[in-house]
Short mmCIF file of C-alpha atoms in Angstrom, two decimals:
data_model
loop_
_atom_site.label_atom_id
_atom_site.label_comp_id
_atom_site.label_asym_id
_atom_site.label_seq_id
_atom_site.Cartn_x
_atom_site.Cartn_y
_atom_site.Cartn_z
CA MET A 1 0.02 -0.01 0.05
CA LEU A 2 1.42 3.31 -0.90
CA THR A 3 1.42 5.97 1.83
CA ILE A 4 2.42 9.59 1.85
CA THR A 5 5.40 8.47 4.08
CA SER A 6 6.33 5.57 1.99
CA ILE A 7 6.45 7.69 -1.36
CA SER A 8 8.35 10.51 0.30
CA THR A 9 10.99 8.33 2.05
CA SER A 10 11.37 6.17 -1.30
CA PHE A 11 12.38 9.33 -3.24
CA VAL A 12 15.10 10.17 -0.36
CA SER A 13 16.16 6.54 -0.53
CA LEU A 14 16.86 6.82 -4.19
CA PHE A 15 18.76 10.15 -3.73
CA PHE A 16 21.07 8.98 -1.26
CA LEU A 17 21.73 5.54 -2.90
CA LEU A 18 22.43 7.22 -6.30
CA VAL A 19 24.78 9.82 -4.99
CA GLY A 20 26.19 7.40 -2.50
CA SER A 21 27.21 5.15 -5.44
CA LYS A 22 28.71 8.21 -7.26
CA VAL A 23 30.84 9.31 -4.29
CA TYR A 24 31.79 5.41 -3.67
CA TYR A 25 33.28 5.26 -7.36
CA SER A 26 35.02 8.26 -6.47
CA TRP A 27 36.56 6.81 -3.67
CA ARG A 28 37.61 3.75 -5.58
CA LYS A 29 39.43 5.95 -7.79
CA GLU A 30 41.07 8.55 -5.40
CA LYS A 31 41.20 6.45 -2.09
CA SER A 32 40.39 9.49 -0.05
CA PRO A 33 39.39 8.74 3.63
CA LEU A 34 36.69 11.63 3.35
CA LEU A 35 35.25 10.18 0.32
CA LYS A 36 35.22 6.48 1.95
CA PHE A 37 33.41 7.75 5.18
CA PHE A 38 30.90 9.98 3.00
CA ALA A 39 29.99 7.17 0.90
CA ILE A 40 29.29 4.88 3.66
CA PHE A 41 27.31 7.73 5.40
CA LEU A 42 25.25 8.08 2.08
CA LEU A 43 24.66 4.57 1.40
CA SER A 44 23.73 3.61 4.78
CA PHE A 45 21.19 6.44 5.02
CA GLY A 46 19.91 5.06 1.60
CA PHE A 47 19.30 1.88 2.94
CA GLN A 48 17.90 3.29 6.26
CA GLN A 49 15.34 5.32 4.29
CA LEU A 50 14.68 2.35 2.10
CA PHE A 51 13.65 0.11 4.99
CA PHE A 52 11.65 3.06 6.53
CA SER A 53 9.67 3.22 3.23
CA LEU A 54 9.19 -0.50 3.32
CA GLY A 55 7.85 -0.33 7.00
CA ALA A 56 5.51 2.59 6.41
CA GLY A 57 3.03 0.53 4.84
CA LEU A 58 4.52 -0.16 1.60
CA VAL A 59 4.85 -3.90 1.90
CA SER A 60 2.43 -4.77 4.49
CA SER A 61 -0.49 -3.26 6.90
CA SER A 62 0.59 -5.16 9.76
CA SER A 63 2.07 -3.04 12.59
CA GLN A 64 4.38 -5.90 13.79
CA ILE A 65 6.01 -6.51 10.35
CA ASN A 66 6.42 -2.50 9.74
CA VAL A 67 7.95 -2.24 13.21
CA MET A 68 10.56 -4.89 12.35
CA PHE A 69 11.62 -2.90 9.13
CA TRP A 70 11.70 0.21 11.18
CA ALA A 71 14.05 -1.41 13.48
CA VAL A 72 16.14 -2.69 10.64
CA ALA A 73 16.43 0.89 9.27
CA HIS A 74 17.98 2.09 12.39
CA ILE A 75 20.58 -0.45 12.02
CA PHE A 76 21.77 1.58 9.03
CA MET A 77 21.28 4.85 10.71
CA PHE A 78 23.70 3.83 13.47
CA ILE A 79 26.27 2.62 11.05
CA GLY A 80 25.82 5.79 8.78
CA ILE A 81 26.39 8.25 11.36
CA SER A 82 29.25 6.23 13.07
CA TYR A 83 31.10 6.67 9.84
CA PHE A 84 29.95 10.15 9.26
CA ILE A 85 31.52 11.51 12.37
CA LEU A 86 35.05 10.40 11.08
CA LEU A 87 34.74 12.92 8.25
CA PRO A 88 35.13 15.95 10.66
CA VAL A 89 37.52 14.12 12.96
CA ASN A 90 39.64 13.16 10.03
CA LEU A 91 39.67 16.71 8.94
CA ARG A 92 40.50 18.30 12.37
CA ILE A 93 41.75 15.76 14.89
CA PRO A 94 42.69 12.66 12.90
CA ARG A 95 44.86 11.30 15.76
CA TRP A 96 41.52 10.75 17.86
CA GLU A 97 39.85 8.85 14.94
CA LYS A 98 40.19 5.28 16.19
CA LEU A 99 39.22 6.27 19.70
CA ILE A 100 36.05 8.17 18.71
CA PHE A 101 35.15 5.39 16.27
CA LYS A 102 35.21 2.73 18.88
CA ILE A 103 33.31 5.02 21.27
CA VAL A 104 30.50 5.75 18.75
CA ILE A 105 30.40 1.93 17.68
CA GLY A 106 29.94 1.11 21.36
CA LEU A 107 27.22 3.60 21.74
CA SER A 108 25.57 2.31 18.39
CA VAL A 109 25.50 -1.40 19.92
CA ALA A 110 23.97 -0.13 23.15
CA GLY A 111 21.22 2.11 21.52
CA LEU A 112 20.44 -0.96 18.94
CA ALA A 113 20.02 -3.27 21.86
CA ILE A 114 17.61 -0.83 23.36
CA ILE A 115 15.63 -0.32 20.15
CA ILE A 116 15.22 -4.15 19.73
CA LEU A 117 14.19 -4.65 23.36
CA ASN A 118 11.60 -1.93 23.01
CA ILE A 119 10.13 -3.50 19.70
CA PRO A 120 7.08 -5.03 21.36
CA ALA A 121 6.07 -1.66 22.79
CA THR A 122 6.62 0.16 19.34
CA GLN A 123 3.73 0.38 17.01
CA GLY A 124 2.76 1.60 13.48
CA GLN A 125 -0.12 3.52 12.73
CA LEU A 126 -1.60 4.85 9.31
CA LEU A 127 -3.37 8.13 9.87
CA ALA A 128 -6.42 9.20 8.20
CA ASN A 129 -4.40 11.54 5.95
CA ASN A 130 -2.42 8.51 4.60
CA VAL A 131 0.72 9.54 6.60
CA TYR A 132 2.26 6.53 8.52
CA LEU A 133 3.33 7.23 11.99
CA PHE A 134 5.49 5.05 14.33
CA ILE A 135 4.72 5.26 17.86
CA VAL A 136 7.92 4.91 19.79
CA PRO A 137 8.63 4.21 23.47
CA ALA A 138 10.16 7.12 25.30
CA MET A 139 13.36 5.16 25.68
CA SER A 140 13.69 4.26 22.05
CA GLY A 141 13.03 7.87 20.95
CA ALA A 142 15.57 9.33 23.42
CA VAL A 143 18.13 6.74 22.13
CA ILE A 144 17.69 7.91 18.59
CA GLY A 145 17.26 11.53 19.50
CA ILE A 146 20.23 11.81 21.69
CA PHE A 147 22.58 9.71 19.66
CA THR A 148 21.94 11.50 16.47
CA THR A 149 21.91 15.04 17.75
CA VAL A 150 25.12 14.47 19.92
CA CYS A 151 27.11 13.02 17.01
CA LEU A 152 25.93 15.64 14.40
CA VAL A 153 26.32 18.61 16.67
CA PHE A 154 29.69 17.50 17.61
CA SER A 155 30.67 17.18 14.10
CA PHE A 156 29.05 20.65 13.34
CA PHE A 157 31.35 22.37 15.96
CA ILE A 158 34.38 20.46 14.89
CA LEU A 159 33.94 21.73 11.21
CA PHE A 160 32.79 25.19 12.26
CA SER A 161 36.02 25.49 14.44
CA ALA A 162 37.91 24.25 11.53
CA SER A 163 36.53 26.96 9.14
CA ARG A 164 37.34 29.63 11.41
CA ARG A 165 41.08 28.56 11.66
CA ALA A 166 41.55 27.70 8.07
CA GLN A 167 43.72 30.12 6.12
CA ASP A 168 42.95 28.50 2.82
CA LYS A 169 39.66 29.71 1.27
CA LEU A 170 38.59 26.29 -0.22
CA LEU A 171 39.20 24.60 3.11
CA LYS A 172 37.25 27.10 4.89
CA ALA A 173 34.34 26.73 2.28
CA ARG A 174 34.43 22.94 2.64
CA ALA A 175 34.28 23.09 6.38
CA LEU A 176 31.29 25.54 6.14
CA PHE A 177 29.36 23.82 3.56
CA ILE A 178 29.41 20.19 5.44
CA ALA A 179 28.76 22.13 8.72
CA PHE A 180 25.74 23.64 7.74
CA GLY A 181 24.52 20.87 5.83
CA ILE A 182 24.77 19.01 8.96
CA LEU A 183 22.43 21.74 10.58
CA VAL A 184 19.90 21.26 7.78
CA PHE A 185 20.03 17.64 7.87
CA LEU A 186 19.75 17.54 11.72
CA SER A 187 16.42 19.76 11.37
CA GLY A 188 14.85 17.42 8.83
CA GLY A 189 15.74 13.99 10.35
CA PRO A 190 14.04 14.16 13.63
CA MET A 191 10.79 15.69 12.05
CA HIS A 192 9.85 12.12 10.99
CA ASN A 193 9.48 11.12 14.72
CA PHE A 194 6.45 13.51 15.15
CA VAL A 195 5.02 14.92 12.00
CA LYS A 196 1.55 14.07 11.31
CA GLY A 197 0.68 15.90 8.16
CA PRO A 198 1.79 15.21 4.42
CA GLY A 199 3.07 18.65 3.99
CA LEU A 200 5.49 18.44 6.93
CA THR A 201 6.47 15.11 5.78
CA PHE A 202 7.65 16.16 2.59
CA LEU A 203 9.20 19.12 4.23
CA ALA A 204 11.28 16.85 6.47
CA ASP A 205 12.62 14.78 3.40
CA ILE A 206 13.37 17.99 1.48
CA LEU A 207 15.26 19.35 4.16
CA ILE A 208 17.25 15.97 4.49
CA ILE A 209 17.95 15.98 0.61
CA ILE A 210 19.14 19.74 0.94
CA GLY A 211 21.47 18.85 3.95
CA ALA A 212 23.01 16.06 2.12
CA PHE A 213 23.32 18.07 -1.02
CA LEU A 214 25.25 20.85 1.01
CA MET A 215 27.54 18.34 2.54
CA ILE A 216 28.18 16.96 -1.03
CA LEU A 217 29.25 20.38 -2.17
CA GLY A 218 31.52 20.78 0.83
CA VAL A 219 33.29 17.48 0.01
CA TYR A 220 33.68 18.09 -3.55
CA ILE A 221 34.39 21.95 -3.56
CA PRO A 222 38.18 21.73 -3.86
CA LYS A 223 37.78 19.33 -6.91
CA ILE A 224 35.10 21.72 -8.52
CA PHE A 225 37.44 24.72 -8.11
CA SER A 226 40.50 22.80 -9.40
CA LYS A 227 38.52 21.72 -12.40
CA ALA A 228 37.26 25.43 -13.25
CA LYS A 229 40.85 26.71 -12.79
CA LEU A 230 42.13 24.11 -15.27
CA ALA A 231 39.18 24.90 -17.69
CA LYS A 232 40.22 28.72 -17.54
CA LYS A 233 43.99 27.92 -18.15
CA THR A 234 42.95 25.79 -21.36
CA GLN A 235 40.94 28.65 -22.94
#
């Protein structure tokens, strides 16, 4: 059954999977750790949105089945954010990369365990306006909200700090684009947990895509400008 939520999140999933595949192939050519972390983040969120879409009434009207899809979606959420946080860490404090990754993975495993234990108390509900809403126990909601917010806000402050200290204009622009992309992404992601109208559902997904697009610009901005300079020289 097609619902507003399943349609909206399907488009987001397609965007993330296509762009993630592009970044992945760029990483295969250049072997840049930034491209690697970003590719894993994009592909993980592509699959996260895919399973969220499947759970939003697309495959079944059964609340129990849809909650299972919802839980699987959050496995990919934890994976994506665990790798994304390495992007700013690698740019600003690479010596802490392994330690921070271990901490975030540990928190992800603990958070996922809480979500799984609370599956029996989680429900999926199709509203009269064709929006599919997951009614999540407070503990699961807190785990998801706190984990994503802390990791992304931490990443934002690292990148914003890096932009203020950077002397090179391209590096400054890269850090700012990724940092503000995080803010937009962060404003759209959590909206899915409480929006009940079609308009706000689409707005949440549009903000997620805009946030990802800003981060993509940040990752590729040095390459974009280097190609532009090369094109001017050859004219």
